[in-house]
Amino acid sequence: MAEHGILFAVGLGLLAVGSGALVAGAARLDRATGRGAFAVGLVAIGLGPCVSGFALALALVIRPAAALEARRLDAAALATVIGGNIASSLLVLGVAALVRPVTVSARLFGTAIPLLFTMTLLFWFLAADKAISRPDAAILLMAAVAALVLIARAARREPPDVRAALAGWVPERMPVWVAVLLSLTGLAGVASGAWLAAGSFLQAAVGLRLSTPVTGMTLAAFGTALPALVAAVLAVRRGRPDVALGLVVGPPLFNVSLVVGAVALVRPLVLTEHAILYEVPAMVLSTALVSPALINGRVPRWEGALLFAAYIGFVTWQVLRLR
């Protein structure tokens, strides 16, 4: 079983590195077409970190498997999304605030954070019957489009300094040929990493003596949240706290709408009863903890420490409940 654990870790590593390269290269190419740097940066920050989670969830549901294994992989795909959202709210914001207190000035979070909470509650409502059907997926996708429109409208009211911070996330100085190479390399890394991690998922869970949902909630979720974590730390170190909070709010918002909706259109997804009763409410709670950033406009180090401790507590709970 050790080799499956190694393959799973390598797959997650390829996902993390590949998604970062793909987003950076694609953002530069998008900018080269003439789109404004602010618009490109906004999309890259909000949707870019979702790439790895989407790739892994899609690979889990389309990979050929027996009927019983297919149901377990479906549950693992949703567990990865749920765990990834909890990691975004608690781990990413917590670590970013520990590195440097996060002071928020962007107005669009007044729209984005309520949308995040609303989208999370919508997902909870649709998943109450322990499944995300294709009609549910269509609702989530329409909600994602509506959220994109509302956030784009809110972003137009941003002051010049916020626009500059978000636009500065686009690698303007990168040559176009490097961006093409980076995009292709990143795409290959994402595809191969997702397929490798999905193929070794069940065996790795058995080897670690964890259930597939717990493996998804913890290890897989951490792997898919890693690009946002690294980017958020870099953002606060460079004095761009609004970018860091965008990396906290954007991925969970579009994970439970765009990612789940797109994957469930391919194949309806099934949740475990435990996920409905415990993990999804934990995701809602972790989402609610982001609201002080909007109310106070600041996340000090002590709040970052509490968020980080809450994430460690969540992971510990997930592991210990099976022992």
mmCIF file of C-alpha atoms in Angstrom:
data_model
loop_
_atom_site.group_PDB
_atom_site.id
_atom_site.type_symbol
_atom_site.label_atom_id
_atom_site.label_comp_id
_atom_site.label_asym_id
_atom_site.label_seq_id
_atom_site.Cartn_x
_atom_site.Cartn_y
_atom_site.Cartn_z
ATOM 1 C CA MET A 1 0.000 0.000 0.000
ATOM 2 C CA ALA A 2 2.967 2.340 0.455
ATOM 3 C CA GLU A 3 3.365 2.823 -3.280
ATOM 4 C CA HIS A 4 -0.258 3.973 -3.570
ATOM 5 C CA GLY A 5 0.306 6.544 -0.841
ATOM 6 C CA ILE A 6 3.376 7.826 -2.687
ATOM 7 C CA LEU A 7 1.480 8.002 -5.995
ATOM 8 C CA PHE A 8 -1.359 9.850 -4.276
ATOM 9 C CA ALA A 9 1.068 12.385 -2.787
ATOM 10 C CA VAL A 10 2.841 12.831 -6.137
ATOM 11 C CA GLY A 11 -0.520 13.358 -7.836
ATOM 12 C CA LEU A 12 -1.513 16.051 -5.339
ATOM 13 C CA GLY A 13 1.881 17.689 -5.785
ATOM 14 C CA LEU A 14 1.488 17.777 -9.561
ATOM 15 C CA LEU A 15 -1.991 19.236 -9.114
ATOM 16 C CA ALA A 16 -0.728 22.009 -6.861
ATOM 17 C CA VAL A 17 2.250 22.970 -9.032
ATOM 18 C CA GLY A 18 0.433 22.452 -12.325
ATOM 19 C CA SER A 19 -2.592 24.559 -11.379
ATOM 20 C CA GLY A 20 -0.376 27.446 -10.299
ATOM 21 C CA ALA A 21 1.569 27.325 -13.564
ATOM 22 C CA LEU A 22 -1.605 27.011 -15.639
ATOM 23 C CA VAL A 23 -3.296 29.993 -13.990
ATOM 24 C CA ALA A 24 -0.201 32.203 -14.262
ATOM 25 C CA GLY A 25 0.340 31.335 -17.927
ATOM 26 C CA ALA A 26 -3.340 31.654 -18.839
ATOM 27 C CA ALA A 27 -3.605 35.025 -17.072
ATOM 28 C CA ARG A 28 -0.654 36.373 -19.061
ATOM 29 C CA LEU A 29 -2.118 35.084 -22.338
ATOM 30 C CA ASP A 30 -5.508 36.564 -21.480
ATOM 31 C CA ARG A 31 -3.831 39.897 -20.844
ATOM 32 C CA ALA A 32 -2.054 39.627 -24.195
ATOM 33 C CA THR A 33 -5.430 39.535 -25.967
ATOM 34 C CA GLY A 34 -6.110 43.074 -24.783
ATOM 35 C CA ARG A 35 -8.285 42.497 -21.727
ATOM 36 C CA GLY A 36 -7.649 44.844 -18.812
ATOM 37 C CA ALA A 37 -5.187 43.702 -16.164
ATOM 38 C CA PHE A 38 -7.747 44.358 -13.405
ATOM 39 C CA ALA A 39 -10.353 42.089 -15.015
ATOM 40 C CA VAL A 40 -7.788 39.350 -15.660
ATOM 41 C CA GLY A 41 -6.457 39.556 -12.112
ATOM 42 C CA LEU A 42 -9.964 39.412 -10.662
ATOM 43 C CA VAL A 43 -10.757 36.219 -12.579
ATOM 44 C CA ALA A 44 -7.372 34.636 -11.815
ATOM 45 C CA ILE A 45 -7.747 35.296 -8.079
ATOM 46 C CA GLY A 46 -11.382 34.177 -7.864
ATOM 47 C CA LEU A 47 -11.375 31.161 -10.162
ATOM 48 C CA GLY A 48 -7.720 30.150 -10.464
ATOM 49 C CA PRO A 49 -7.469 28.260 -7.159
ATOM 50 C CA CYS A 50 -10.522 26.184 -8.139
ATOM 51 C CA VAL A 51 -8.616 24.484 -10.965
ATOM 52 C CA SER A 52 -6.959 21.777 -8.873
ATOM 53 C CA GLY A 53 -10.141 20.905 -6.958
ATOM 54 C CA PHE A 54 -12.179 20.730 -10.143
ATOM 55 C CA ALA A 55 -9.611 18.540 -11.894
ATOM 56 C CA LEU A 56 -9.425 16.072 -9.011
ATOM 57 C CA ALA A 57 -13.202 15.916 -8.479
ATOM 58 C CA LEU A 58 -13.776 15.372 -12.200
ATOM 59 C CA ALA A 59 -11.101 12.671 -12.385
ATOM 60 C CA LEU A 60 -12.691 10.889 -9.424
ATOM 61 C CA VAL A 61 -16.138 10.710 -11.030
ATOM 62 C CA ILE A 62 -15.094 9.811 -14.586
ATOM 63 C CA ARG A 63 -12.451 7.229 -13.748
ATOM 64 C CA PRO A 64 -13.753 3.717 -14.579
ATOM 65 C CA ALA A 65 -14.674 1.782 -11.417
ATOM 66 C CA ALA A 66 -17.055 -0.877 -10.137
ATOM 67 C CA ALA A 67 -20.445 0.303 -8.851
ATOM 68 C CA LEU A 68 -19.461 0.248 -5.156
ATOM 69 C CA GLU A 69 -16.142 1.957 -5.809
ATOM 70 C CA ALA A 70 -17.864 4.562 -8.004
ATOM 71 C CA ARG A 71 -20.160 5.562 -5.117
ATOM 72 C CA ARG A 72 -17.158 5.854 -2.806
ATOM 73 C CA LEU A 73 -15.335 8.015 -5.336
ATOM 74 C CA ASP A 74 -18.394 10.258 -5.718
ATOM 75 C CA ALA A 75 -18.440 10.773 -1.960
ATOM 76 C CA ALA A 76 -14.692 11.451 -2.067
ATOM 77 C CA ALA A 77 -15.153 14.098 -4.788
ATOM 78 C CA LEU A 78 -17.682 16.025 -2.711
ATOM 79 C CA ALA A 79 -15.609 15.535 0.438
ATOM 80 C CA THR A 80 -12.663 17.130 -1.354
ATOM 81 C CA VAL A 81 -14.772 20.182 -2.189
ATOM 82 C CA ILE A 82 -16.194 20.476 1.336
ATOM 83 C CA GLY A 83 -12.796 20.020 2.950
ATOM 84 C CA GLY A 84 -11.236 22.436 0.474
ATOM 85 C CA ASN A 85 -13.750 25.130 1.419
ATOM 86 C CA ILE A 86 -13.038 24.633 5.108
ATOM 87 C CA ALA A 87 -9.319 24.846 4.374
ATOM 88 C CA SER A 88 -9.827 28.090 2.431
ATOM 89 C CA SER A 89 -11.741 29.751 5.260
ATOM 90 C CA LEU A 90 -9.663 28.520 8.186
ATOM 91 C CA LEU A 91 -6.227 27.456 6.942
ATOM 92 C CA VAL A 92 -5.539 29.968 4.158
ATOM 93 C CA LEU A 93 -6.854 33.035 5.984
ATOM 94 C CA GLY A 94 -5.392 31.848 9.282
ATOM 95 C CA VAL A 95 -1.872 31.348 7.939
ATOM 96 C CA ALA A 96 -2.012 34.578 5.896
ATOM 97 C CA ALA A 97 -2.998 36.575 8.991
ATOM 98 C CA LEU A 98 -0.237 34.904 11.016
ATOM 99 C CA VAL A 99 2.311 36.020 8.433
ATOM 100 C CA ARG A 100 0.951 39.576 8.450
ATOM 101 C CA PRO A 101 -2.336 41.046 9.740
ATOM 102 C CA VAL A 102 -4.819 41.333 6.878
ATOM 103 C CA THR A 103 -6.353 44.793 6.429
ATOM 104 C CA VAL A 104 -9.126 44.892 3.831
ATOM 105 C CA SER A 105 -10.100 47.923 1.744
ATOM 106 C CA ALA A 106 -11.774 46.417 -1.348
ATOM 107 C CA ARG A 107 -15.503 47.175 -1.528
ATOM 108 C CA LEU A 108 -16.371 44.116 -3.565
ATOM 109 C CA PHE A 109 -16.123 41.935 -0.454
ATOM 110 C CA GLY A 110 -19.323 43.613 0.718
ATOM 111 C CA THR A 111 -20.926 41.671 -2.142
ATOM 112 C CA ALA A 112 -18.672 38.609 -2.311
ATOM 113 C CA ILE A 113 -18.867 37.525 1.338
ATOM 114 C CA PRO A 114 -22.701 37.528 1.548
ATOM 115 C CA LEU A 115 -22.718 35.680 -1.779
ATOM 116 C CA LEU A 116 -20.317 33.099 -0.359
ATOM 117 C CA PHE A 117 -22.539 32.503 2.649
ATOM 118 C CA THR A 118 -25.678 32.344 0.473
ATOM 119 C CA MET A 119 -24.054 29.902 -1.957
ATOM 120 C CA THR A 120 -22.933 27.665 0.894
ATOM 121 C CA LEU A 121 -26.468 27.577 2.302
ATOM 122 C CA LEU A 122 -27.837 26.831 -1.186
ATOM 123 C CA PHE A 123 -25.461 23.894 -1.511
ATOM 124 C CA TRP A 124 -26.547 22.631 1.919
ATOM 125 C CA PHE A 125 -30.212 22.872 0.925
ATOM 126 C CA LEU A 126 -29.710 21.055 -2.383
ATOM 127 C CA ALA A 127 -27.581 18.361 -0.722
ATOM 128 C CA ALA A 128 -30.122 17.688 2.052
ATOM 129 C CA ASP A 129 -31.418 14.623 0.169
ATOM 130 C CA LYS A 130 -27.839 13.206 0.173
ATOM 131 C CA ALA A 131 -27.316 13.828 -3.531
ATOM 132 C CA ILE A 132 -26.507 16.560 -6.036
ATOM 133 C CA SER A 133 -28.601 15.660 -9.090
ATOM 134 C CA ARG A 134 -28.313 17.144 -12.570
ATOM 135 C CA PRO A 135 -31.188 19.597 -11.897
ATOM 136 C CA ASP A 136 -29.345 20.619 -8.714
ATOM 137 C CA ALA A 137 -26.196 21.058 -10.790
ATOM 138 C CA ALA A 138 -28.038 23.351 -13.201
ATOM 139 C CA ILE A 139 -29.235 25.505 -10.283
ATOM 140 C CA LEU A 140 -25.698 25.753 -8.909
ATOM 141 C CA LEU A 141 -24.273 26.710 -12.303
ATOM 142 C CA MET A 142 -26.885 29.428 -12.786
ATOM 143 C CA ALA A 143 -26.111 30.697 -9.293
ATOM 144 C CA ALA A 144 -22.400 30.777 -10.171
ATOM 145 C CA VAL A 145 -23.090 32.877 -13.272
ATOM 146 C CA ALA A 146 -25.246 35.266 -11.236
ATOM 147 C CA ALA A 147 -22.479 35.560 -8.626
ATOM 148 C CA LEU A 148 -19.915 36.346 -11.326
ATOM 149 C CA VAL A 149 -22.114 39.126 -12.698
ATOM 150 C CA LEU A 150 -22.745 40.652 -9.266
ATOM 151 C CA ILE A 151 -19.055 40.548 -8.317
ATOM 152 C CA ALA A 152 -18.041 42.068 -11.664
ATOM 153 C CA ARG A 153 -20.480 44.940 -11.103
ATOM 154 C CA ALA A 154 -19.245 45.481 -7.567
ATOM 155 C CA ALA A 155 -15.642 45.485 -8.781
ATOM 156 C CA ARG A 156 -16.300 48.489 -11.020
ATOM 157 C CA ARG A 157 -16.644 50.683 -7.927
ATOM 158 C CA GLU A 158 -13.179 49.856 -6.610
ATOM 159 C CA PRO A 159 -10.741 52.727 -6.019
ATOM 160 C CA PRO A 160 -7.514 52.916 -8.064
ATOM 161 C CA ASP A 161 -5.274 51.416 -5.345
ATOM 162 C CA VAL A 162 -7.403 48.252 -5.107
ATOM 163 C CA ARG A 163 -7.548 47.968 -8.886
ATOM 164 C CA ALA A 164 -3.761 48.264 -9.016
ATOM 165 C CA ALA A 165 -3.317 45.559 -6.360
ATOM 166 C CA LEU A 166 -5.537 43.089 -8.223
ATOM 167 C CA ALA A 167 -4.062 43.996 -11.613
ATOM 168 C CA GLY A 168 -0.569 43.535 -10.203
ATOM 169 C CA TRP A 169 -1.278 39.838 -9.751
ATOM 170 C CA VAL A 170 -0.996 39.350 -13.543
ATOM 171 C CA PRO A 171 2.608 38.552 -14.662
ATOM 172 C CA GLU A 172 2.843 41.406 -17.201
ATOM 173 C CA ARG A 173 6.569 41.044 -17.834
ATOM 174 C CA MET A 174 6.401 37.380 -18.773
ATOM 175 C CA PRO A 175 7.107 36.825 -22.497
ATOM 176 C CA VAL A 176 4.157 35.375 -24.385
ATOM 177 C CA TRP A 177 6.090 32.308 -25.489
ATOM 178 C CA VAL A 178 6.932 31.585 -21.841
ATOM 179 C CA ALA A 179 3.241 31.975 -20.959
ATOM 180 C CA VAL A 180 2.311 29.452 -23.667
ATOM 181 C CA LEU A 181 4.903 26.974 -22.401
ATOM 182 C CA LEU A 182 3.833 27.539 -18.795
ATOM 183 C CA SER A 183 0.160 27.030 -19.678
ATOM 184 C CA LEU A 184 0.810 23.792 -21.556
ATOM 185 C CA THR A 185 3.105 22.468 -18.832
ATOM 186 C CA GLY A 186 0.587 23.425 -16.164
ATOM 187 C CA LEU A 187 -2.252 21.764 -18.052
ATOM 188 C CA ALA A 188 -0.229 18.574 -18.364
ATOM 189 C CA GLY A 189 0.596 18.691 -14.656
ATOM 190 C CA VAL A 190 -3.042 19.217 -13.667
ATOM 191 C CA ALA A 191 -4.326 16.442 -15.923
ATOM 192 C CA SER A 192 -1.686 13.887 -14.950
ATOM 193 C CA GLY A 193 -1.815 14.840 -11.261
ATOM 194 C CA ALA A 194 -5.602 14.541 -11.094
ATOM 195 C CA TRP A 195 -5.612 11.176 -12.879
ATOM 196 C CA LEU A 196 -2.772 9.845 -10.729
ATOM 197 C CA ALA A 197 -4.325 11.018 -7.440
ATOM 198 C CA ALA A 198 -7.768 9.698 -8.432
ATOM 199 C CA GLY A 199 -6.337 6.326 -9.443
ATOM 200 C CA SER A 200 -4.557 5.808 -6.135
ATOM 201 C CA PHE A 201 -7.218 7.451 -3.944
ATOM 202 C CA LEU A 202 -8.994 4.336 -2.655
ATOM 203 C CA GLN A 203 -5.823 2.322 -2.088
ATOM 204 C CA ALA A 204 -4.158 5.264 -0.305
ATOM 205 C CA ALA A 205 -7.177 5.609 1.990
ATOM 206 C CA VAL A 206 -7.015 1.908 2.841
ATOM 207 C CA GLY A 207 -3.289 2.110 3.499
ATOM 208 C CA LEU A 208 -3.761 5.089 5.819
ATOM 209 C CA ARG A 209 -6.710 3.367 7.527
ATOM 210 C CA LEU A 210 -8.997 6.271 6.667
ATOM 211 C CA SER A 211 -12.354 6.297 4.928
ATOM 212 C CA THR A 212 -12.515 7.859 1.475
ATOM 213 C CA PRO A 213 -14.555 10.875 2.727
ATOM 214 C CA VAL A 214 -12.011 11.567 5.479
ATOM 215 C CA THR A 215 -9.148 11.268 2.991
ATOM 216 C CA GLY A 216 -10.972 13.752 0.761
ATOM 217 C CA MET A 217 -11.752 16.129 3.632
ATOM 218 C CA THR A 218 -8.161 16.217 4.852
ATOM 219 C CA LEU A 219 -5.331 15.141 2.535
ATOM 220 C CA ALA A 220 -6.971 15.797 -0.834
ATOM 221 C CA ALA A 221 -8.527 19.044 0.382
ATOM 222 C CA PHE A 222 -5.170 20.279 1.672
ATOM 223 C CA GLY A 223 -3.531 19.423 -1.651
ATOM 224 C CA THR A 224 -6.135 21.324 -3.664
ATOM 225 C CA ALA A 225 -6.041 24.314 -1.267
ATOM 226 C CA LEU A 226 -2.235 24.496 -1.335
ATOM 227 C CA PRO A 227 -1.983 26.835 -4.392
ATOM 228 C CA ALA A 228 -4.312 29.363 -2.724
ATOM 229 C CA LEU A 229 -2.363 29.052 0.545
ATOM 230 C CA VAL A 230 0.979 29.782 -1.120
ATOM 231 C CA ALA A 231 -0.505 32.629 -3.176
ATOM 232 C CA ALA A 232 -2.163 34.209 -0.110
ATOM 233 C CA VAL A 233 1.080 34.135 1.875
ATOM 234 C CA LEU A 234 2.925 35.761 -1.043
ATOM 235 C CA ALA A 235 0.175 38.361 -1.337
ATOM 236 C CA VAL A 236 0.347 39.506 2.292
ATOM 237 C CA ARG A 237 4.141 39.525 2.220
ATOM 238 C CA ARG A 238 3.946 41.859 -0.800
ATOM 239 C CA GLY A 239 1.447 44.130 0.944
ATOM 240 C CA ARG A 240 -1.632 43.024 -1.025
ATOM 241 C CA PRO A 241 -4.141 41.938 1.637
ATOM 242 C CA ASP A 242 -7.137 42.374 -0.664
ATOM 243 C CA VAL A 243 -5.626 39.752 -2.965
ATOM 244 C CA ALA A 244 -5.184 37.422 0.009
ATOM 245 C CA LEU A 245 -8.824 37.786 1.042
ATOM 246 C CA GLY A 246 -9.873 37.269 -2.575
ATOM 247 C CA LEU A 247 -8.044 33.941 -2.463
ATOM 248 C CA VAL A 248 -10.025 33.094 0.685
ATOM 249 C CA VAL A 249 -13.481 34.113 -0.569
ATOM 250 C CA GLY A 250 -13.351 33.302 -4.290
ATOM 251 C CA PRO A 251 -12.448 29.590 -4.277
ATOM 252 C CA PRO A 252 -15.127 28.477 -1.753
ATOM 253 C CA LEU A 253 -17.762 30.530 -3.553
ATOM 254 C CA PHE A 254 -17.107 28.873 -6.886
ATOM 255 C CA ASN A 255 -16.211 25.448 -5.491
ATOM 256 C CA VAL A 256 -19.739 24.837 -4.186
ATOM 257 C CA SER A 257 -21.370 26.310 -7.288
ATOM 258 C CA LEU A 258 -19.274 26.124 -10.444
ATOM 259 C CA VAL A 259 -17.111 23.105 -9.567
ATOM 260 C CA VAL A 260 -19.840 20.970 -7.970
ATOM 261 C CA GLY A 261 -22.317 21.980 -10.670
ATOM 262 C CA ALA A 262 -19.986 21.118 -13.539
ATOM 263 C CA VAL A 263 -18.938 17.772 -12.016
ATOM 264 C CA ALA A 264 -22.523 16.784 -11.116
ATOM 265 C CA LEU A 265 -23.603 17.444 -14.698
ATOM 266 C CA VAL A 266 -21.164 14.728 -15.750
ATOM 267 C CA ARG A 267 -22.470 12.359 -13.074
ATOM 268 C CA PRO A 268 -24.823 13.028 -10.149
ATOM 269 C CA LEU A 269 -22.977 13.004 -6.821
ATOM 270 C CA VAL A 270 -23.902 11.247 -3.573
ATOM 271 C CA LEU A 271 -23.135 12.480 -0.056
ATOM 272 C CA THR A 272 -22.862 10.382 3.068
ATOM 273 C CA GLU A 273 -25.284 10.958 5.943
ATOM 274 C CA HIS A 274 -22.360 11.921 8.159
ATOM 275 C CA ALA A 275 -21.367 14.652 5.707
ATOM 276 C CA ILE A 276 -24.874 16.125 5.740
ATOM 277 C CA LEU A 277 -25.116 16.062 9.528
ATOM 278 C CA TYR A 278 -21.599 17.204 10.409
ATOM 279 C CA GLU A 279 -19.158 18.210 7.641
ATOM 280 C CA VAL A 280 -21.486 20.460 5.633
ATOM 281 C CA PRO A 281 -22.557 22.353 8.800
ATOM 282 C CA ALA A 282 -18.856 22.651 9.651
ATOM 283 C CA MET A 283 -18.320 24.206 6.210
ATOM 284 C CA VAL A 284 -21.157 26.675 6.843
ATOM 285 C CA LEU A 285 -19.633 27.569 10.205
ATOM 286 C CA SER A 286 -16.167 28.061 8.740
ATOM 287 C CA THR A 287 -17.698 30.311 6.076
ATOM 288 C CA ALA A 288 -19.387 32.401 8.759
ATOM 289 C CA LEU A 289 -16.002 32.979 10.392
ATOM 290 C CA VAL A 290 -14.891 34.988 7.344
ATOM 291 C CA SER A 291 -17.517 37.668 8.046
ATOM 292 C CA PRO A 292 -15.430 39.538 10.684
ATOM 293 C CA ALA A 293 -13.024 40.452 7.874
ATOM 294 C CA LEU A 294 -15.894 42.364 6.267
ATOM 295 C CA ILE A 295 -17.284 43.826 9.502
ATOM 296 C CA ASN A 296 -13.956 44.914 11.008
ATOM 297 C CA GLY A 297 -11.938 45.315 7.835
ATOM 298 C CA ARG A 298 -9.012 43.601 9.550
ATOM 299 C CA VAL A 299 -7.866 40.119 10.567
ATOM 300 C CA PRO A 300 -5.163 40.429 13.270
ATOM 301 C CA ARG A 301 -2.654 37.729 14.090
ATOM 302 C CA TRP A 302 -4.604 36.463 17.099
ATOM 303 C CA GLU A 303 -7.662 35.830 14.891
ATOM 304 C CA GLY A 304 -5.390 34.105 12.376
ATOM 305 C CA ALA A 305 -4.103 31.870 15.158
ATOM 306 C CA LEU A 306 -7.671 30.978 16.162
ATOM 307 C CA LEU A 307 -8.609 30.157 12.556
ATOM 308 C CA PHE A 308 -5.511 28.019 12.127
ATOM 309 C CA ALA A 309 -6.206 26.223 15.416
ATOM 310 C CA ALA A 310 -9.790 25.621 14.303
ATOM 311 C CA TYR A 311 -8.528 23.998 11.105
ATOM 312 C CA ILE A 312 -6.137 21.747 13.021
ATOM 313 C CA GLY A 313 -9.056 20.833 15.274
ATOM 314 C CA PHE A 314 -11.210 19.968 12.261
ATOM 315 C CA VAL A 315 -8.543 17.711 10.760
ATOM 316 C CA THR A 316 -7.927 16.041 14.134
ATOM 317 C CA TRP A 317 -11.658 15.426 14.555
ATOM 318 C CA GLN A 318 -11.863 13.866 11.093
ATOM 319 C CA VAL A 319 -9.021 11.474 11.811
ATOM 320 C CA LEU A 320 -9.956 10.567 15.369
ATOM 321 C CA ARG A 321 -13.606 9.840 14.649
ATOM 322 C CA LEU A 322 -12.490 6.718 12.774
ATOM 323 C CA ARG A 323 -10.134 5.416 15.431
#
